[in-house]
Coordinates of C-alpha atoms and ligand atoms in Angstrom, one line a residue:
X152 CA 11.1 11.7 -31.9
X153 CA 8.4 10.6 -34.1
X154 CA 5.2 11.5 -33.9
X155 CA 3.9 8.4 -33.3
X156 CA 2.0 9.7 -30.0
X157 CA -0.4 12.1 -30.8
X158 CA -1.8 14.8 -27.9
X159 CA -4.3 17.2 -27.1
X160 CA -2.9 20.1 -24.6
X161 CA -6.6 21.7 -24.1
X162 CA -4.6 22.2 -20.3
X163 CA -1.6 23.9 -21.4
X164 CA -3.6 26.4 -24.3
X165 CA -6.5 27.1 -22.1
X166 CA -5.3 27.5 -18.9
X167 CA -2.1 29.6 -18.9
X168 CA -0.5 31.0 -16.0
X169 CA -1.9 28.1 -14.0
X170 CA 0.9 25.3 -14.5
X171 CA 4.5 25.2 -15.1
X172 CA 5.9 24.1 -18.4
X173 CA 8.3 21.3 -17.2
X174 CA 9.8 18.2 -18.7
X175 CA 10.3 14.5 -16.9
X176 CA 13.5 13.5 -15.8
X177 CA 16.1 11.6 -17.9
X178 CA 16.5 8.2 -16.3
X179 CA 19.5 5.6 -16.5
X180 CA 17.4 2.7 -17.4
X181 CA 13.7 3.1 -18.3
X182 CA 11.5 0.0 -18.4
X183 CA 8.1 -1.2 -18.2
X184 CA 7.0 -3.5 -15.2
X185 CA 3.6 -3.7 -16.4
X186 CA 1.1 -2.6 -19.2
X187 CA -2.6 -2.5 -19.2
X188 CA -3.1 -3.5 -22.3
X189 CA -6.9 -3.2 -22.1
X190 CA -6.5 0.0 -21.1
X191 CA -4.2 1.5 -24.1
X192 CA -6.6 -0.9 -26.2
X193 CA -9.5 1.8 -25.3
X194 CA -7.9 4.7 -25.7
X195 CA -6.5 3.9 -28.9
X196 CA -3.0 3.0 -28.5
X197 CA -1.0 0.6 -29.9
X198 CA 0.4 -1.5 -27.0
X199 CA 3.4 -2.7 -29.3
X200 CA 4.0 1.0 -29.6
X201 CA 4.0 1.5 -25.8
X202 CA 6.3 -1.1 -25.4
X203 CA 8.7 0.3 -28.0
X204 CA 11.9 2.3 -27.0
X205 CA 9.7 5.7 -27.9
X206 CA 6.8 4.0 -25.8
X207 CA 9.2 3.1 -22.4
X208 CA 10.6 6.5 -22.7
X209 CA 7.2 8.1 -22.7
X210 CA 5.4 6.3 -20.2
X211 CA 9.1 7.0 -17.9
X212 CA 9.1 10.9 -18.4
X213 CA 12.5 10.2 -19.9
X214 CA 11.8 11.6 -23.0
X215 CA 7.9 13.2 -24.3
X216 CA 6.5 13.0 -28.1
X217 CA 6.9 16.1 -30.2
X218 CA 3.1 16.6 -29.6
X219 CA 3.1 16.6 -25.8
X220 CA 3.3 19.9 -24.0
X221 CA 4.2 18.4 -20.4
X222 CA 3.3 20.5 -17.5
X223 CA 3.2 20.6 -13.8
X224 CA -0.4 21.9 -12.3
X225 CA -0.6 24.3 -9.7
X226 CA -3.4 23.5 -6.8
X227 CA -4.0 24.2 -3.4
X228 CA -6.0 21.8 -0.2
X229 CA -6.8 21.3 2.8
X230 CA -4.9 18.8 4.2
X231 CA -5.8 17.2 7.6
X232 CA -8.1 20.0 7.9
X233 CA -5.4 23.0 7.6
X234 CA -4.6 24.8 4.1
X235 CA -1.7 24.7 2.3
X236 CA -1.7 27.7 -0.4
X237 CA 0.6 26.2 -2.3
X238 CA 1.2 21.9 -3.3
X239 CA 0.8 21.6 -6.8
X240 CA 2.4 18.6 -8.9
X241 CA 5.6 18.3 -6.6
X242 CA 6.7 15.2 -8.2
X243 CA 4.5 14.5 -11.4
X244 CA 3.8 16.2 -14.5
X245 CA 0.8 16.1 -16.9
X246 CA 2.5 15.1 -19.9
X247 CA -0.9 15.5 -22.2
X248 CA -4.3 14.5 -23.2
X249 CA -5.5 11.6 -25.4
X250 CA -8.5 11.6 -27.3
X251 CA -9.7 8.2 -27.2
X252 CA -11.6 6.4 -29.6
X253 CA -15.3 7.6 -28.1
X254 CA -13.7 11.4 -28.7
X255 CA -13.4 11.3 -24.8
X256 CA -11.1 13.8 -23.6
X257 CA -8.1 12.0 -21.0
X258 CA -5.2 12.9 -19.3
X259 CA -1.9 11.2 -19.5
X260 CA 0.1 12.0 -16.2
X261 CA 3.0 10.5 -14.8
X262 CA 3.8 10.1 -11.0
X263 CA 7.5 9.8 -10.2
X264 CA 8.8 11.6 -13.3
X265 CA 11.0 14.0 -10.7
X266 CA 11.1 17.2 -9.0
X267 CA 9.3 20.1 -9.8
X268 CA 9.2 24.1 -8.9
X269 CA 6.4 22.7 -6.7
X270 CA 8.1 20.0 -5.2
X271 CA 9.1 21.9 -2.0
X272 CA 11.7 19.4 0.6
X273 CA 10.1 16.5 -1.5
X274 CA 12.8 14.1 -4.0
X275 CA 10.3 14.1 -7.0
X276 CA 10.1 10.2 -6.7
X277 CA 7.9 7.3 -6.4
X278 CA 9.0 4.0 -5.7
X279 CA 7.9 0.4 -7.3
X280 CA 6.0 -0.4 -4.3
X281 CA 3.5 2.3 -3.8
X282 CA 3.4 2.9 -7.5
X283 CA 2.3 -1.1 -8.0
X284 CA -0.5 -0.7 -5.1
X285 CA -2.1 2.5 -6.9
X286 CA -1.8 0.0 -10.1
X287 CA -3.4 -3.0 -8.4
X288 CA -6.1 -0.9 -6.7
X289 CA -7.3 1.3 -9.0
X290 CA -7.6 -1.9 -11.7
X291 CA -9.6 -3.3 -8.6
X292 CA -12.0 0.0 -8.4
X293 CA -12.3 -0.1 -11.6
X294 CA -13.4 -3.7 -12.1
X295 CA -15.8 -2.8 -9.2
X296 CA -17.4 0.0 -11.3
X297 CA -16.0 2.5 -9.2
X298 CA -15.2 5.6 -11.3
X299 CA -11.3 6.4 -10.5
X300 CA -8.1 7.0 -12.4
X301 CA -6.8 3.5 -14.1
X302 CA -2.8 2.5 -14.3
X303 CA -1.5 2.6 -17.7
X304 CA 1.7 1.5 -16.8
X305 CA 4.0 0.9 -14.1
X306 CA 7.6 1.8 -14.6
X307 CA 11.5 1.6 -13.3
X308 CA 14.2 4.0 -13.8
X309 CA 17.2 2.0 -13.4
X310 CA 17.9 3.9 -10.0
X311 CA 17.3 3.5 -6.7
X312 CA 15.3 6.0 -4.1
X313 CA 15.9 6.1 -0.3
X314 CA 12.8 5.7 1.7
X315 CA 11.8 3.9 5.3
X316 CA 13.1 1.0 4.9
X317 CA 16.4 1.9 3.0
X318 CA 16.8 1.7 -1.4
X319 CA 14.1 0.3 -3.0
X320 CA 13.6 0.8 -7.0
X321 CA 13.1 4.0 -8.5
X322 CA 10.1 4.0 -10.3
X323 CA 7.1 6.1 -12.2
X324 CA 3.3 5.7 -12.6
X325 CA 1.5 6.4 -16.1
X326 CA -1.8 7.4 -15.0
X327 CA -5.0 8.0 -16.9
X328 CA -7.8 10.6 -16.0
X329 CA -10.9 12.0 -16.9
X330 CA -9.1 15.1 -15.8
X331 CA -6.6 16.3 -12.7
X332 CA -8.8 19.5 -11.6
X333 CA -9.4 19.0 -8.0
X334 CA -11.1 21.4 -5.5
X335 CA -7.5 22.5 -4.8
X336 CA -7.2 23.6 -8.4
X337 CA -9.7 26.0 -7.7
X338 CA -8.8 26.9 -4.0
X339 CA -5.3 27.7 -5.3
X340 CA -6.5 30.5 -7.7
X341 CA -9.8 31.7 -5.0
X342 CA -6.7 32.2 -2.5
X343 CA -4.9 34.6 -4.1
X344 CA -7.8 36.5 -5.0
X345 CA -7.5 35.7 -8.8
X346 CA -10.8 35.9 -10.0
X347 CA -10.0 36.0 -13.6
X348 CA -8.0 33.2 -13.5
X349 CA -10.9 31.1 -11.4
X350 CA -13.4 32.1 -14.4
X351 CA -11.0 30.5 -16.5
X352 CA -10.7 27.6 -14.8
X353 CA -14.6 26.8 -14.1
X354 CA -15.3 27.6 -17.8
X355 CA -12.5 24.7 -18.6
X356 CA -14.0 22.5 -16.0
X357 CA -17.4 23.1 -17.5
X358 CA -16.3 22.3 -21.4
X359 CA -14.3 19.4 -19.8
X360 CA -17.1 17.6 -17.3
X361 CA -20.2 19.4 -17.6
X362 CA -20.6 21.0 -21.6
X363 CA -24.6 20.9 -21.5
X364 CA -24.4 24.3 -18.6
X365 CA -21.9 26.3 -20.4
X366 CA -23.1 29.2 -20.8
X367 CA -26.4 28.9 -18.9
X368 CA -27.5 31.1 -16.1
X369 CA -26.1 30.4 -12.5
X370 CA -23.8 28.1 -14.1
X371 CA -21.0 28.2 -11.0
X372 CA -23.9 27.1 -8.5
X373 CA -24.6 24.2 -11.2
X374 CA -21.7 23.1 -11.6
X375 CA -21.1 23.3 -7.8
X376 CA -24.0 20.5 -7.3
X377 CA -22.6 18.9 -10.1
X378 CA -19.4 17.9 -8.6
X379 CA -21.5 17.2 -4.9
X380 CA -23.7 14.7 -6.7
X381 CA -20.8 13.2 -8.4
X382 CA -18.6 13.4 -4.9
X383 CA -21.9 11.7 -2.7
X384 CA -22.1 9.1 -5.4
X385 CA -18.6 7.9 -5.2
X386 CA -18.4 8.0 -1.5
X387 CA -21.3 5.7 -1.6
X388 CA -19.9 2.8 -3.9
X389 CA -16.8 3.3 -1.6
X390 CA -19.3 2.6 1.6
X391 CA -20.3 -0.5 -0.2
X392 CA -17.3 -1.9 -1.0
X393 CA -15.4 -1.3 2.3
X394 CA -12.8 1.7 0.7
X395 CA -11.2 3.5 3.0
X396 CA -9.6 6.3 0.7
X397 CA -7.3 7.3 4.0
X398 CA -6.3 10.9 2.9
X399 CA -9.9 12.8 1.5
X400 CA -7.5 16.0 1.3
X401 CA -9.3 18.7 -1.1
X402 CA -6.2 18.3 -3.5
X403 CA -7.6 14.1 -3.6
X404 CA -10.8 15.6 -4.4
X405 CA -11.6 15.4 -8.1
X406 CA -14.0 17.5 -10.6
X407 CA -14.5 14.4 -12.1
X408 CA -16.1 12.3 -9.3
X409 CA -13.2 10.0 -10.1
X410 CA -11.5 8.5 -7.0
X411 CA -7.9 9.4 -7.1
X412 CA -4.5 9.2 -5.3
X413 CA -3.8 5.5 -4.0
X414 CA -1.4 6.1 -1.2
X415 CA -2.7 4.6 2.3
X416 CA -6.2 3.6 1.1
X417 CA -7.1 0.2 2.3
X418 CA -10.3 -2.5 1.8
X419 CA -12.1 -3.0 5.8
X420 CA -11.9 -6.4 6.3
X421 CA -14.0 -6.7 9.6
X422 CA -16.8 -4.4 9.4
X423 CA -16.0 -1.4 11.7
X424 CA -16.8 2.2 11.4
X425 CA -13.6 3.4 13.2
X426 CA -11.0 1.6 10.4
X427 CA -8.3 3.5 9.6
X428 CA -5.0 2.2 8.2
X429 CA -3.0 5.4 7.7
X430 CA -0.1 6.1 10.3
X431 CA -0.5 10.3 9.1
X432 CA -4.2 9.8 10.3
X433 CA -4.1 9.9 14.1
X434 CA -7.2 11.2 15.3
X435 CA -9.0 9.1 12.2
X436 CA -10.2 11.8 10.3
X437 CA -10.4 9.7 7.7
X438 CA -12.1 6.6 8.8
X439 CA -14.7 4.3 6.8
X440 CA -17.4 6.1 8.8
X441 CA -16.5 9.5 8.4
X442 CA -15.9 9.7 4.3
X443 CA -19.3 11.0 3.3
X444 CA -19.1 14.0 5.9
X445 CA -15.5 14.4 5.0
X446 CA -16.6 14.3 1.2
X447 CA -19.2 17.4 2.3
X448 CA -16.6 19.4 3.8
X449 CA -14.6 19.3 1.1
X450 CA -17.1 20.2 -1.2
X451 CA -17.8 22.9 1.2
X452 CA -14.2 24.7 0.5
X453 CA -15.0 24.3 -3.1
X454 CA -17.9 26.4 -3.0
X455 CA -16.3 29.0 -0.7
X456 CA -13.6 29.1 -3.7
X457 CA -16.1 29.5 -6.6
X458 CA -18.5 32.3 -4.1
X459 CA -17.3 35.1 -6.3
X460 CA -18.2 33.5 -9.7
X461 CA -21.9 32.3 -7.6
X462 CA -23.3 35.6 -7.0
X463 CA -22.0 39.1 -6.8
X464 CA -23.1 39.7 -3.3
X465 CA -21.7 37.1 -1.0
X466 CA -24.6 37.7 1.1
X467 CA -26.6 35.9 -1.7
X468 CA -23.3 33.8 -2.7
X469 CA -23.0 32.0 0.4
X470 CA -26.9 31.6 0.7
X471 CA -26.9 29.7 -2.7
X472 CA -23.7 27.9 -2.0
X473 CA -25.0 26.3 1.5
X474 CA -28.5 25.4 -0.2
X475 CA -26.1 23.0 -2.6
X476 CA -23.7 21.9 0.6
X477 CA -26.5 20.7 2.3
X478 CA -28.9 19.0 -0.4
X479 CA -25.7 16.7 -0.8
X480 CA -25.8 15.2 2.5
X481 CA -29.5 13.9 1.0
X482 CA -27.9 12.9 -2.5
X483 CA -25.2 11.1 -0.6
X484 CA -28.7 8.7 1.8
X485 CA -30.3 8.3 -1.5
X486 CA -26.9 7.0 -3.1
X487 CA -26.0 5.0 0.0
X488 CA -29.3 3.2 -0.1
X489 CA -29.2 2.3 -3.6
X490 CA -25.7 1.0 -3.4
X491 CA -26.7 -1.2 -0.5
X492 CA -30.2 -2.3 -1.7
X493 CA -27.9 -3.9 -4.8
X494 CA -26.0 -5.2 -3.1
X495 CA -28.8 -7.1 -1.0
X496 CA -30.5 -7.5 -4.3
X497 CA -33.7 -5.5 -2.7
X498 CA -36.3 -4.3 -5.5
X499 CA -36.5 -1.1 -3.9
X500 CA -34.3 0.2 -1.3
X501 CA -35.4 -0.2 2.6
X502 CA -33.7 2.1 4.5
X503 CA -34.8 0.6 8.5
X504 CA -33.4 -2.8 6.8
X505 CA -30.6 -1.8 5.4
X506 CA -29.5 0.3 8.7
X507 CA -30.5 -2.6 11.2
X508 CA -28.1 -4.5 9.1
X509 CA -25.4 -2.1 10.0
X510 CA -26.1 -2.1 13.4
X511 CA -26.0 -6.1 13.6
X512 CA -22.3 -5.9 12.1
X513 CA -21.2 -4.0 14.6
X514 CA -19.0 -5.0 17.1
X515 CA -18.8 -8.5 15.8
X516 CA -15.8 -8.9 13.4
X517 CA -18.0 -9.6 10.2
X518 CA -15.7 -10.0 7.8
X519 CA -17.6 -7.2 5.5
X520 CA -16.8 -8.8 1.6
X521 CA -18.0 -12.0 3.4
X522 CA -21.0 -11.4 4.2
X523 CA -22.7 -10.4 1.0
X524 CA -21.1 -13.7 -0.8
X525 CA -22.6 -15.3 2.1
X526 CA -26.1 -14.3 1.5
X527 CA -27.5 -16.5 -1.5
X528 CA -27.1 -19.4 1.0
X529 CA -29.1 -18.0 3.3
X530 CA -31.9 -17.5 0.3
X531 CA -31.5 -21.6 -0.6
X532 CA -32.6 -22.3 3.0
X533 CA -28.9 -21.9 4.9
X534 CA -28.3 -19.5 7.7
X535 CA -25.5 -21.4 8.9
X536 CA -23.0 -19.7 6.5
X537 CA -23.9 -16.0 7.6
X538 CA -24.0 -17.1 11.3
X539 CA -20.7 -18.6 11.1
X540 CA -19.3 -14.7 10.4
X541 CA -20.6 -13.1 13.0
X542 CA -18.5 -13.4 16.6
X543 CA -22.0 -13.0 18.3
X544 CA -24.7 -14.2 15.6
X545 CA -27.8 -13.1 18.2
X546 CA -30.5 -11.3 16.0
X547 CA -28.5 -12.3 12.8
X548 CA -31.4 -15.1 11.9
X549 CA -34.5 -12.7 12.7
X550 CA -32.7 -10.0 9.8
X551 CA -32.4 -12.7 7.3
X552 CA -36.0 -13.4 8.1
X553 CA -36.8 -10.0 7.4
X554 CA -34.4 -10.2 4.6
X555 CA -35.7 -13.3 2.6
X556 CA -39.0 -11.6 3.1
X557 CA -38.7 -9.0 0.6
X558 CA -37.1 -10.9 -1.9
X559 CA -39.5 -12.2 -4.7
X560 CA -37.0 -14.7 -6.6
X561 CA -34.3 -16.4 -4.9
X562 CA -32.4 -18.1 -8.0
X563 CA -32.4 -14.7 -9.3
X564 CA -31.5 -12.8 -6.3
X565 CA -28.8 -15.1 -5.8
X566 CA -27.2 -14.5 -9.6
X567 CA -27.5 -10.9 -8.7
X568 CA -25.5 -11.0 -5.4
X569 CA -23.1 -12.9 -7.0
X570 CA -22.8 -10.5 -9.6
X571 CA -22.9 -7.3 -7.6
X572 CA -20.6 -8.4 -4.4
X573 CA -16.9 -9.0 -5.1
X574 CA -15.9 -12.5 -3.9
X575 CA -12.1 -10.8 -4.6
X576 CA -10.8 -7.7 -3.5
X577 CA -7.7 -6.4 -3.2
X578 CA -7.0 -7.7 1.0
X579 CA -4.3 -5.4 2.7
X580 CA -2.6 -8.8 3.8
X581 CA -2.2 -9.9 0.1
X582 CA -1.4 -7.3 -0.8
X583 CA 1.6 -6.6 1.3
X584 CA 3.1 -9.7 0.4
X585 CA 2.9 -9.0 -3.1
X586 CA 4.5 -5.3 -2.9
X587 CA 7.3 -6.8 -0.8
X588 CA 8.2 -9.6 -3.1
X589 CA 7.9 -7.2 -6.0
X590 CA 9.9 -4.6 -4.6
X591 CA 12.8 -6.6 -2.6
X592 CA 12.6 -10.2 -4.2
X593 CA 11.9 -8.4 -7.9
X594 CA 9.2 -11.3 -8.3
X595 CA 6.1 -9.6 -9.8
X596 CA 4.3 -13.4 -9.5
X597 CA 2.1 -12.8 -6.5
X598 CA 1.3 -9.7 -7.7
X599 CA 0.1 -10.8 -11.1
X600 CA -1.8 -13.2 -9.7
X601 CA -3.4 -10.7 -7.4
X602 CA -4.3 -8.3 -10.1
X603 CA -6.2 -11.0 -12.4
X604 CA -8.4 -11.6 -9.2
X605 CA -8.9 -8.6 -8.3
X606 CA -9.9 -7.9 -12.1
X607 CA -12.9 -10.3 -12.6
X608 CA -14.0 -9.8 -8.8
X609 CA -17.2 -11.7 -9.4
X610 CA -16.2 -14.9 -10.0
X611 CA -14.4 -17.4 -8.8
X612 CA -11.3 -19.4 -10.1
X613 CA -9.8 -22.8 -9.2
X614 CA -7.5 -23.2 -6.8
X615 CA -7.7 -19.5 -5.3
X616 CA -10.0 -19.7 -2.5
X617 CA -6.8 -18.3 -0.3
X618 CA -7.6 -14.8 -2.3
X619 CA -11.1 -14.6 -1.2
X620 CA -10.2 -15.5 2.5
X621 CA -10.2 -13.0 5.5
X622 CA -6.9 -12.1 7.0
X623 CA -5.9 -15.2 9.9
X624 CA -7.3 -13.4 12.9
X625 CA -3.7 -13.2 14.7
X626 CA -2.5 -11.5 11.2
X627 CA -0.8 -8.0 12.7
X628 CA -2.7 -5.2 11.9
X629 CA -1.9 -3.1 8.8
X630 CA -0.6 0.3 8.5
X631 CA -0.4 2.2 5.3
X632 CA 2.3 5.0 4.4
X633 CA 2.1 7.6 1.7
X634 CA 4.7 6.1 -0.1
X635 CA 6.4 9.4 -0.2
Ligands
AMP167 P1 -0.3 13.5 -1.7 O1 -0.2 13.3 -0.3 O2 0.3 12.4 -2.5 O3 -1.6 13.9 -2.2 O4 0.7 14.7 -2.1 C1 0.5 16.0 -1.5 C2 1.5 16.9 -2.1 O5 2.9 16.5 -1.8 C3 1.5 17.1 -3.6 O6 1.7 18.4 -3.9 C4 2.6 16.2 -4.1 O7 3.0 16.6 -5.4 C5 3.6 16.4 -3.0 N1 4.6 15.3 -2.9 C6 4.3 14.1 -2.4 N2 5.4 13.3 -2.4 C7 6.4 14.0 -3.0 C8 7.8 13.8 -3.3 N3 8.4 12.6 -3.1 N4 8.4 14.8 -3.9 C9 7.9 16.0 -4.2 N5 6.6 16.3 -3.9 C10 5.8 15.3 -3.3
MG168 MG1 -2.4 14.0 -4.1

């Protein structure tokens, strides 16, 4: 193979002992569903190249570039609240990393490319349906501004993979990253008592996400509050955009502060705290209300992990490490207000406004993304369109009062709501359709459609008011799988 792909493997040089070497499989008939041509645009690749024989068969796993040294990662987590020593890459590999135009440091890793030493009673595959909703929602994150991984590409492999609902098409997920290290990376290697090996690790994640404290004092503890900040800040733009990640699992946690794993994440349509669309999730663990605590507890194990590198007495270790676990739950209020306070186009955030405003939604089937798109309406002198959300619209016009009353410049308040507040996201009932035509009808046109709304969020096109619309109110109620 040429080396027309060029990688970094900082990963497999730096960090050995805590990955497998391991290839992709070979597939009968790789080919591309979809590109992101944007994407490989900013990183510097040629998308004529990707779509070339050389390119299909990297972005499959069916056969790697000279230059790649493709691995499988080894982490631990907490899943549903109980630890699993050992998950790891099961049924994806890290095939290498691309250094993008900017000199930014990213991952290329592939989801579906087959079994692994990690991949326990697990087939090693993904599907096309799950592996186009992780497409199709992080592209909507990331037109959102929400840091996450993005889709380079989705792909088939000519086969086809038994799941639920009987053979659907075999298929593999090119995914970009700021980096894979989660908080199970870490746990993994604090488990088994491996403190050299968790050194290693934290000095990586430091050169990788956080250069300025290498080699400074107390740089475990720093980089500890690091990653909180970064965790409290995404939870936040989650809270104001209605995500509901659906399994917050330590190994979903990233370093980064980038949202990852799309399996049964889902947008709230009617504002409730309680929403929860994964059927794994009985007791709602992981619903809309509970992310930021959840988000703290995880970030709770990672300190426990990193106590050894934080101080040599874990008397002292453990006093340090709570000091960071609990100044988070004040970076994650500070975050939440600011999100919120854009989003109501507020000069400076108002926290006994902002939660009245979540008390009024409650109980009232607001339809959340609604709402905000509603609001410049109410600044040109018409409540009407906000009322008409609310089930039981009782107190609704005194908070608008309240509202209006902080806001110095309608006409520019207004641009800004519109600019801030998707009027498209990606709506579970939408989305389902498209999956299902896409995986059973092989017609990708609902889902292309879907994507370009739900990449330019902000504004509206002709003719596709139907995207922007809540589910019909006698829609059945949607479940999400894992896709596994
Ligand atoms: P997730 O729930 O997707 O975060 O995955 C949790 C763990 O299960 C990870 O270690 C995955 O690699 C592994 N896993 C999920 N699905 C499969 C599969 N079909 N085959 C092998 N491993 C899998
Ligand atoms: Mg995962």
């Amino acid at each position: 193979m040429q080396a027309r792909f060029e990688f970094d493997n900082s990963y497999a040089q730096d960090l050995q002992g805590l990955y497998v070497p391991w290839q992709g499989q070979n597939w009968p008939d790789p080919q591309i569903v979809i590109l992101n041509e944007t994407l490989a645009a900013e990183l510097g690749l040629d998308p004529a190249a990707l779509k070339s024989a050389e390119g299909v068969a990297m972005l499959s796993g069916h056969a790697l570039p000279e230059s790649a040294r493709p691995l499988a990662q080894a982490y631990a987590g907490h899943q549903f609240g109980g630890f699993s020593p050992q998950l790891g890459d099961g049924r994806a590999i890290l095939v290498g990393e691309i250094l993008d135009p900017q000199g930014a440091r990213r991952d290329l890793h592939l989801k579906g490319s087959g079994r692994t030493p990690f991949a326990r009673g697990g087939d090693g595959r993904a599907v096309l349906g799950p592996v186009l909703r992780e497409y199709l929602i992080s592209e909507a994150m990331a037109a959102l501004g929400v840091p996450t991984t993005r889709a380079l590409a989705a792909c088939t492999t000519g086969d086809r993979v038994l799941r639920q609902n009987g053979l659907e098409p075999g298929a593999v997920l090119a995914r970009i990253a700021a980096s894979h290290l989660r908080v199970g990376t870490f746990q993994f290697f604090a488990a088994r008592g491996e403190a050299d090996k968790l050194r290693l690790l934290l000095d990586y994640a430091l050169a990788r996400h956080d250069p300025d404290l290498v080699g400074t004092r107390d740089a475990a503890l720093a980089f500890l509050d690091r990653v909180a900040r970064r965790q409290a800040e995404l939870v936040a733009q989650w809270m104001g955009i209605g995500f509901v990640h659906g399994v917050m699992n330590t190994d979903n946690t990233t370093i980064s502060g980038e949202t990852i794993d799309y399996g049964p994440c889902a947008f709230m349509d009617r504002y409730d705290p309680a929403t929860v669309f994964s059927s794994i999730d009985q007791t709602g663990r992981y619903c809309y209300a509970n992310q930021p605590m959840i988000a703290q507890w995880n970030l709770a194990r990672l300190a426990e992990a990193l106590l050894p590198l934080i101080d040599e007495s874990e008397t002292k270790a453990i006093e340090k490490a709570t000091g960071v676990i609990e100044a988070m739950a004040e970076s994650y209020r500070s975050a939440w207000l600011a999100v919120f306070a854009r989003k109501l186009a507020l000069p400076a955030p108002d926290p006994a406004l902002i939660e009245s405003l979540h008390e009024l939604w409650q109980g009232r089937n607001v339809d959340f993304t609604s709402f905000f798109r509603a609001l410049p309406d109410a600044l040109r002198g018409r409540d009407e369109t906000v009322l008409a959300l609310f089930s039981d619209p009782s107190g609704v016009r005194d908070w608008l009062a309240r509202w209006r009353a902080l806001i110095p410049d309608p006409e520019t308040a207004s641009a800004r709501i519109e600019a801030v507040n998707p009027l498209y996201i990606p709506r579970n009932h939408m989305v389902d359709e498209a999956l299902h035509a896409a995986s059973f009808e092989n017609d990708l046109t609902l889902f292309r459609s879907l994507l370009a709304r739900v990449q330019s969020p902000f504004s509206a096109a002709e003719g596709m008011e139907h995207y922007a619309a809540p589910a019909p109110v006698d829609a059945p109620e949607i479940v999400t799988f894992c896709g596994t």
